[in-house]
CSV table of C-alpha atoms and ligand atoms in Angstrom, one decimal:
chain,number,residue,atom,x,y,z
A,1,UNK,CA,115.0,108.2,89.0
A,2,UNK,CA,111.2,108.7,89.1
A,3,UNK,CA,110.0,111.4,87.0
A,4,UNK,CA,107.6,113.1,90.1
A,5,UNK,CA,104.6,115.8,90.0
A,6,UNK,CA,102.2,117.4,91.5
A,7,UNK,CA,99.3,114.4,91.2
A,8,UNK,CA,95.3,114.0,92.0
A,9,UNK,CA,95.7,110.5,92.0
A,10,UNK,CA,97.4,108.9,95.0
A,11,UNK,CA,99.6,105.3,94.2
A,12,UNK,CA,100.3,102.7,96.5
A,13,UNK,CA,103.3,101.6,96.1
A,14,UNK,CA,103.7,97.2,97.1
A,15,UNK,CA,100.5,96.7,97.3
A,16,UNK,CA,99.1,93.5,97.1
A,17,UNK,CA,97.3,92.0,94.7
A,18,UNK,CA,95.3,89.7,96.1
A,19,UNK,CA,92.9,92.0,98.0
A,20,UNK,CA,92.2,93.0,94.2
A,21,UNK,CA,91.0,89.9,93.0
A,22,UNK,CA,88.4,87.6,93.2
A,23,UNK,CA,90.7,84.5,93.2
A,24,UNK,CA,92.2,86.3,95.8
A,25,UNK,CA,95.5,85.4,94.8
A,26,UNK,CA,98.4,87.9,93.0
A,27,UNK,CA,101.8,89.6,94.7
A,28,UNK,CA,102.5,92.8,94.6
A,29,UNK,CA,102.7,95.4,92.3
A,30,UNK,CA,105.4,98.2,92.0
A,31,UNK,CA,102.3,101.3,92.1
A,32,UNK,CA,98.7,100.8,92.1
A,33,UNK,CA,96.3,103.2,92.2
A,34,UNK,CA,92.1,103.9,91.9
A,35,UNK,CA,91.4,107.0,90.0
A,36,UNK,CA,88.3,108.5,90.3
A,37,UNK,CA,87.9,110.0,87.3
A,38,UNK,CA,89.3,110.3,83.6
A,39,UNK,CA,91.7,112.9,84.2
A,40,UNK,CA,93.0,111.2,87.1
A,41,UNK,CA,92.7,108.2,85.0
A,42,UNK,CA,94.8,110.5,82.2
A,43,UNK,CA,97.6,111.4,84.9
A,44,UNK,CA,98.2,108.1,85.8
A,45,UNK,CA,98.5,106.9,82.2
A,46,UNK,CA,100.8,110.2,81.8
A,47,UNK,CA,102.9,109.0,85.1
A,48,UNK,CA,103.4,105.4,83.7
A,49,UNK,CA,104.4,107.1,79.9
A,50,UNK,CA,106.8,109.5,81.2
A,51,UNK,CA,108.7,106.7,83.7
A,52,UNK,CA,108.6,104.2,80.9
A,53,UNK,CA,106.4,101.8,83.5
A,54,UNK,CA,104.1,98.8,82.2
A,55,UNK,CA,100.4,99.5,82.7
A,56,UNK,CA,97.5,97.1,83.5
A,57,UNK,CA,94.8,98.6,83.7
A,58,UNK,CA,91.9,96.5,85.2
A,59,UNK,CA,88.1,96.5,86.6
A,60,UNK,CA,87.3,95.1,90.1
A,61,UNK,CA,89.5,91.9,89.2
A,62,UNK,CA,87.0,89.7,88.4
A,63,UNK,CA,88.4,87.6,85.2
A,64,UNK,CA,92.3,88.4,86.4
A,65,UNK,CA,95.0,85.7,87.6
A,66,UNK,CA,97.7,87.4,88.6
A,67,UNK,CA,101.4,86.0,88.7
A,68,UNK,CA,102.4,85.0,92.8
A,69,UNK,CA,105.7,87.3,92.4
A,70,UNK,CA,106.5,90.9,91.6
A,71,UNK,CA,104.0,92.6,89.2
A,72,UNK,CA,106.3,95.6,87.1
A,73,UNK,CA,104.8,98.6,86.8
A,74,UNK,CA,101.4,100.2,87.1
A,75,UNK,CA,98.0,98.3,88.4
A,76,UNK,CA,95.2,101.2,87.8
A,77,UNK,CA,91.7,100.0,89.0
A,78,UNK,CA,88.8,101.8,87.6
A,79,UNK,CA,86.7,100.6,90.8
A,80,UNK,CA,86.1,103.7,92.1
A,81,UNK,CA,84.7,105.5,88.6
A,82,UNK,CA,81.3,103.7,89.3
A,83,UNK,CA,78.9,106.8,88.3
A,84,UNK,CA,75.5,105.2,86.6
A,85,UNK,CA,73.0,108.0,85.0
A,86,UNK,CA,70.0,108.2,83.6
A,87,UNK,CA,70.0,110.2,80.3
A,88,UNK,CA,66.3,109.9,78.9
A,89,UNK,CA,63.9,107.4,79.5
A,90,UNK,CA,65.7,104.3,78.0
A,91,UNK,CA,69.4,105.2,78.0
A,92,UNK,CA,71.5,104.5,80.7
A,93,UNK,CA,75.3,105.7,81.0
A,94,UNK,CA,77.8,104.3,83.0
A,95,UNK,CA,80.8,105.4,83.9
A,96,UNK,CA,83.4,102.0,83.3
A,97,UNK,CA,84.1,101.1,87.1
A,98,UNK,CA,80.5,100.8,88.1
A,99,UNK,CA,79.3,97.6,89.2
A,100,UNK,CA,77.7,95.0,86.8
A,101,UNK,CA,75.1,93.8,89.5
A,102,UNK,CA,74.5,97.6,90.5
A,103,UNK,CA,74.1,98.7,87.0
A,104,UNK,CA,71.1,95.9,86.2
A,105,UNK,CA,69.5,96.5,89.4
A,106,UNK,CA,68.9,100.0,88.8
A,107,UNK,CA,67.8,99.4,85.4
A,108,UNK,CA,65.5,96.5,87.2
A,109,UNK,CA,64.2,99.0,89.3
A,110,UNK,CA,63.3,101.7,86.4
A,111,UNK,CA,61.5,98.3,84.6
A,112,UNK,CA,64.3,99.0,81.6
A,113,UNK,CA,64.9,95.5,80.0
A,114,UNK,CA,68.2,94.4,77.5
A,115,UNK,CA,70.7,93.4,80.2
A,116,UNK,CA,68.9,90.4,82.2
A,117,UNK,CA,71.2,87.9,80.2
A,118,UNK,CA,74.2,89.7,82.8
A,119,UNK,CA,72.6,89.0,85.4
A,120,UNK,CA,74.9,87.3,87.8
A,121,UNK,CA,78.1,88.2,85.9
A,122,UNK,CA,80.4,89.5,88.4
A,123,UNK,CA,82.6,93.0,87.4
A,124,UNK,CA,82.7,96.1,86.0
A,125,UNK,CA,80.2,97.5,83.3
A,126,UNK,CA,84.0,98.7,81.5
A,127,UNK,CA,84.7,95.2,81.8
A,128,UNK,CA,82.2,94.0,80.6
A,129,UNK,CA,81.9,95.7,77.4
A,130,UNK,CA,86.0,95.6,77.3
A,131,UNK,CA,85.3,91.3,76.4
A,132,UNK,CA,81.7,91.7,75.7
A,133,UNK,CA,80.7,89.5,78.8
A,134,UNK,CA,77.4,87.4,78.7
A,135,UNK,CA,76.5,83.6,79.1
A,136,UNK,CA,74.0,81.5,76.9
A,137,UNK,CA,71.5,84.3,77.2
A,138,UNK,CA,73.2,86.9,75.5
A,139,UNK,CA,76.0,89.6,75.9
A,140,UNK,CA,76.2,93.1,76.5
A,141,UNK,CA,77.1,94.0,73.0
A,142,UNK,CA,73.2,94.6,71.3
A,143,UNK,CA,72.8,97.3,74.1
A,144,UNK,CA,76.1,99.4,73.9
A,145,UNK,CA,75.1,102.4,71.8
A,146,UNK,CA,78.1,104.5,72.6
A,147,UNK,CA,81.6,104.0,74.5
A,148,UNK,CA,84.1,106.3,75.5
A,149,UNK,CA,87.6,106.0,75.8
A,150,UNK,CA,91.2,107.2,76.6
A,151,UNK,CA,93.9,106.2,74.6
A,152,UNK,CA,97.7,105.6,76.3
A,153,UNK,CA,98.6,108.6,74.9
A,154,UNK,CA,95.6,110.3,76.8
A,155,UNK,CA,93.6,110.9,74.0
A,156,UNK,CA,89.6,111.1,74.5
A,157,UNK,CA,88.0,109.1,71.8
A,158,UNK,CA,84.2,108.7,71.6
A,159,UNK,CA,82.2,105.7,69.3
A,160,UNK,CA,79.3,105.7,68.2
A,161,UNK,CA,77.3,102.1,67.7
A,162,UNK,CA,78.1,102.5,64.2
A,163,UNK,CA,81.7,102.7,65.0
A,164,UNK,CA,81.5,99.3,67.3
A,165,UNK,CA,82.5,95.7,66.4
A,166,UNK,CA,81.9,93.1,68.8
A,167,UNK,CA,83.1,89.2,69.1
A,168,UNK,CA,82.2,86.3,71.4
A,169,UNK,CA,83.8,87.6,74.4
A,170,UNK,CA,85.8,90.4,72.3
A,171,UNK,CA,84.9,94.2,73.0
A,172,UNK,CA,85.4,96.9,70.6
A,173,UNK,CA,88.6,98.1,71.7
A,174,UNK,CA,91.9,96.5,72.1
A,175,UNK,CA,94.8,99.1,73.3
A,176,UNK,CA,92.4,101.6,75.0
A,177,UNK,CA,90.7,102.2,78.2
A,178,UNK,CA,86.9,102.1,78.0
A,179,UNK,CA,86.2,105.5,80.4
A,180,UNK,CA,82.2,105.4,79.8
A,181,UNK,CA,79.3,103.5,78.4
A,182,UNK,CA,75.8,104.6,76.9
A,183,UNK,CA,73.1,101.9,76.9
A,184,UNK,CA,69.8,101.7,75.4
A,185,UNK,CA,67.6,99.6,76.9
A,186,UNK,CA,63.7,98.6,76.5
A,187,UNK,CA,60.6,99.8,78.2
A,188,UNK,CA,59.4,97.0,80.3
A,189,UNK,CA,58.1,96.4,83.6
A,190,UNK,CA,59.9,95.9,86.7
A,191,UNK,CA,58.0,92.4,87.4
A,192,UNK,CA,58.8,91.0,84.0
A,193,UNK,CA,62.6,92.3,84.0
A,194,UNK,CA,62.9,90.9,87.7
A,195,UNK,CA,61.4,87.8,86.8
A,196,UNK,CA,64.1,87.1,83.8
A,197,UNK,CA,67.1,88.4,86.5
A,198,UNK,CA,65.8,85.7,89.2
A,199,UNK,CA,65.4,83.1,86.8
A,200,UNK,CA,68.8,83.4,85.4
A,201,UNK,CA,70.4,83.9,88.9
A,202,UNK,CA,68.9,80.8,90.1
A,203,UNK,CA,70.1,78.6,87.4
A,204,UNK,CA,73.4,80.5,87.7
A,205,UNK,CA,73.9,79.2,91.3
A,206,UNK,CA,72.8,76.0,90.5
A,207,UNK,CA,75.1,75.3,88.3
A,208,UNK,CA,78.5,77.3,89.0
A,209,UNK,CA,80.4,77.5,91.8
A,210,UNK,CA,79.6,81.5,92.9
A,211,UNK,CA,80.1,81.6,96.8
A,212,UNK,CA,83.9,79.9,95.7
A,213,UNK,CA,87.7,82.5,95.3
A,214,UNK,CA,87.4,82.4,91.3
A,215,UNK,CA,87.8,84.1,88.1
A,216,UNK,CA,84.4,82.6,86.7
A,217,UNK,CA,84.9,80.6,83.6
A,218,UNK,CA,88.9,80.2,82.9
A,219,UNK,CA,88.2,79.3,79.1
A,220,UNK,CA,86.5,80.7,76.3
A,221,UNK,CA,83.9,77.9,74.6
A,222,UNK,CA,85.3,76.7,71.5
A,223,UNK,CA,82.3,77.5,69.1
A,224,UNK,CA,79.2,76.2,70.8
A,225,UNK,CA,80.6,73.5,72.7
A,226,UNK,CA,81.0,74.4,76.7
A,227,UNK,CA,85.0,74.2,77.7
A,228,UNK,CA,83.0,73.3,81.0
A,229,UNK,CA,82.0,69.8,79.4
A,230,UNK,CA,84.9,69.4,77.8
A,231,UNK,CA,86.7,69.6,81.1
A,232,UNK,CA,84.3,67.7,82.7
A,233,UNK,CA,84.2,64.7,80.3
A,234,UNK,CA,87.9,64.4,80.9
A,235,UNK,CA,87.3,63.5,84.2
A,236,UNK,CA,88.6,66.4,85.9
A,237,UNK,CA,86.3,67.6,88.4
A,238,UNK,CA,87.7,67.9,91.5
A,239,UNK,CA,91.2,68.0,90.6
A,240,UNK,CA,93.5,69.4,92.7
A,241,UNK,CA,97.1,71.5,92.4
A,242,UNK,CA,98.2,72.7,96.0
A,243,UNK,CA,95.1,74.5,97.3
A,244,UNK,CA,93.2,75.2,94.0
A,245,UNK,CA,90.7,73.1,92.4
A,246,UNK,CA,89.1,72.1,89.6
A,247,UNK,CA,85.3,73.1,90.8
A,248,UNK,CA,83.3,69.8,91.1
A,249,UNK,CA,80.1,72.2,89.6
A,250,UNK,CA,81.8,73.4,87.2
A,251,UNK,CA,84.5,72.3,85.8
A,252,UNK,CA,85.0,75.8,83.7
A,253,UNK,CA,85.5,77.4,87.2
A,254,UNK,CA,88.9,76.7,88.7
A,255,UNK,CA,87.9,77.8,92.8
A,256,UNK,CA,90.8,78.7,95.4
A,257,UNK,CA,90.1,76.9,98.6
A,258,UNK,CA,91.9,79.4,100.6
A,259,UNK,CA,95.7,80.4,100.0
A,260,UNK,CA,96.0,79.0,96.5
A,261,UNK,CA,98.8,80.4,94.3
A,262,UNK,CA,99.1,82.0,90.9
A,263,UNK,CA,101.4,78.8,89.7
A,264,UNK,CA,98.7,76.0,91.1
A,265,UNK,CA,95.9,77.8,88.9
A,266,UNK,CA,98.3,77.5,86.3
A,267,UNK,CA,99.4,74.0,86.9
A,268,UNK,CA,95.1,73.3,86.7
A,269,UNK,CA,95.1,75.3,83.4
A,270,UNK,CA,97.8,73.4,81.8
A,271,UNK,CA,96.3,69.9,82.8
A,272,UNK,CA,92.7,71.3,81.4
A,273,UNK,CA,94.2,72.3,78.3
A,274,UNK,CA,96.3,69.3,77.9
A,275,UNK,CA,94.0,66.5,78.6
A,276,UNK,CA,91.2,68.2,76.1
A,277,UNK,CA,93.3,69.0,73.7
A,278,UNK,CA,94.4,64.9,73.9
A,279,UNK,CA,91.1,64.1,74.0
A,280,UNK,CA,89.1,66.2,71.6
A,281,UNK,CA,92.0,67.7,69.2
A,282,UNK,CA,90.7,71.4,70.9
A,283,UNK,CA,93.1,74.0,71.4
A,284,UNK,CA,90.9,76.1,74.7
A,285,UNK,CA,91.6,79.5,75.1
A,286,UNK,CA,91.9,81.5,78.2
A,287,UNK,CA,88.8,83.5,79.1
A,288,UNK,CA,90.9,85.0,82.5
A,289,UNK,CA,93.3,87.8,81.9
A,290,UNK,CA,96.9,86.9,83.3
A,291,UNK,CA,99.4,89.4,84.0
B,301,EPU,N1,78.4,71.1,81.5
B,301,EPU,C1,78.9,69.9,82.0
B,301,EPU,N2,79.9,69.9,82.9
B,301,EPU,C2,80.4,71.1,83.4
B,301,EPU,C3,79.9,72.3,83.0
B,301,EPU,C4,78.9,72.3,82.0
B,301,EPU,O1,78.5,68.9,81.5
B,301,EPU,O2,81.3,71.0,84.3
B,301,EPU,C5,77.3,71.1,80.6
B,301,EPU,C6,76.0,71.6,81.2
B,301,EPU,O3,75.3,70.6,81.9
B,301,EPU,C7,75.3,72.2,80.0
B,301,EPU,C8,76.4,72.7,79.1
B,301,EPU,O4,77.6,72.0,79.5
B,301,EPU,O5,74.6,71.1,79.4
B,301,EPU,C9,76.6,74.2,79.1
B,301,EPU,O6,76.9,74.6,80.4
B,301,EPU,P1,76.5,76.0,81.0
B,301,EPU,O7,75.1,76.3,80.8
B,301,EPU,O8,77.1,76.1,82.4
B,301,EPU,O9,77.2,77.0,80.0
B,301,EPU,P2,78.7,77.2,79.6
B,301,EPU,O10,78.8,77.2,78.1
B,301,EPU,O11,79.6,76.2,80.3
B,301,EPU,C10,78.6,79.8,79.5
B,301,EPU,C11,79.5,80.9,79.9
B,301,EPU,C12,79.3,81.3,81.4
B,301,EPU,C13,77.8,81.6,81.6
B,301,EPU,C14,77.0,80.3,81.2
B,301,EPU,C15,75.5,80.5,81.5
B,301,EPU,C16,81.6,81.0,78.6
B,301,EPU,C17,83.0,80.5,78.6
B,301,EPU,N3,80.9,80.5,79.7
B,301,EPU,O12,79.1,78.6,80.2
B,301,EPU,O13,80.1,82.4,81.6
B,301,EPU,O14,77.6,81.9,83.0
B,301,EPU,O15,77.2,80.1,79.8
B,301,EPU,O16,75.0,81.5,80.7
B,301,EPU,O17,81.1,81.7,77.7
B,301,EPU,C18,82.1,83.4,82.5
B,301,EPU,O18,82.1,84.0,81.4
B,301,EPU,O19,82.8,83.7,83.4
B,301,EPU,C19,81.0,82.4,82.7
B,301,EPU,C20,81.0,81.7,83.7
């Protein structure tokens, strides 16, 4: 029997994955919800503790396969905390649901440089910091002065830059939920910062797949070398399971051509992982979060 009290935050209970993702595939999950702020965020994290229910917490399901079948417990998105300030004349905070693309135009607009290397990076600004997203440009890590989190025990932590380690495509924090995120950014001009954010969007569409159902680049690059390539040399561009596909741009992206399932990804993942591990002697590493 369900623990039950008086809540904010309002669950859905079955609700289907799939209109959460960008792969638009996943089943559905016992509760899902979309706090709007931390203390909702808290009470739902307090709701899971106290019914001993599994918690995913994720962004706007951007880099997230999720299984085809039931999904246990608790799906909280963070979409709907999407607040973006301006707290001096170079720092921006954001709180960890608003949008990437949202967050670097309005810095675009205010002519404040640091995140143009982002540009086109689909997501959340908490999910971005959470794996410390970029591309061959950069990442978000040399702009994150300060992040704010909640612990599953719905404990408010705050760190300060000091206090922050970041890896290729490794955020700070591991068991916690990122709730808000300082940046400081450079005085620039708008023409110059817009002129690096088209540049980069352009060669972005040239080369990856973004009007496609994806979780942008399935692996991680081993070292410098692009698990794209890899894939690609292999000769499996265009490959098929069912109705997803091995993206004939890019062969990091694995694109649903409309109804795909979570077990055909997988099938693609396992041939990927296979053939270059045959190949090259690499072991690739899943970028995408599966649950
Ligand atoms: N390449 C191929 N075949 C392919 C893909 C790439 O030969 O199918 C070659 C390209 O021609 C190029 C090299 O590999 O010479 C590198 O390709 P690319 O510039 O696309 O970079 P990447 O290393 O494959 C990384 C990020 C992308 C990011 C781009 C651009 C990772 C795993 N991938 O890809 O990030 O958009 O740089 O900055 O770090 C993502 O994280 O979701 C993502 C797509």
């Amino acid at each position: 029997m369900l623990k039950v009290q008086l809540l904010q935050v309002r669950f859905t209970k079955e609700e289907r994955l799939c209109w959460h993702t960008s792969f638009h595939i996943g089943g559905p999950a016992d509760y899902f919800c979309t706090p709007c702020s931390t203390a909702e965020l808290a009470e739902a994290i307090q709701f899971a503790r106290e019914n001993g229910l599994p918690v995913h917490i994720v962004g706007s399901g951007t880099n997230l396969l999720v299984r085809d079948s039931h999904v246990p417990g608790i799906i909280i998105s963070t979409k709907k905390m999407k607040g973006i300030f301006l707290t001096s004349s170079t720092e921006v905070t954001a709180q960890c649901g608003a949008p990437l693309a949202q967050l670097i135009s309005a810095t675009c607009e205010r002519g404040l440089s640091g995140l143009e290397a982002l540009a086109g990076i689909p997501g959340t600004v908490g999910g971005a910091v959470f794996m410390n997203a970029g591309g061959k440009y950069g990442s978000i890590a040399p702009v994150v002065q300060s992040v704010s989190t909640l612990t599953m025990d719905g404990e408010r932590r705050f760190y300060d830059r000091s206090d922050l380690r970041f890896e290729y495509r490794k955020g700070p924090v591991t068991d916690e939920v990122i709730t808000e995120v300082s940046l400081s950014l450079n005085r620039s001009s708008e023409t110059q910062v817009r002129c690096l954010v088209t540049g980069i969007l352009r060669e972005r569409a040239a080369s990856q797949p973004l009007s496609a159902m994806s979780a942008g680049c399935i692996f991680k690059n081993p070292g410098e070398i692009s698990a794209g390539k890899l894939i690609d040399e292999c000769g499996l561009k265009g490959q098929t399971s069912g109705r997803a596909q091995i993206s004939p741009v890019h062969a990091n992206f694995i694109v649903n051509l409309g109804g795909a399932t979570a077990s055909e990804v997988q099938s693609l993942i396992g041939l990927a992982r296979r053939s270059v591990a045959e190949r090259f002697g690499i072991e690739l590493e899943l970028e995408v979060t599966v649950i």
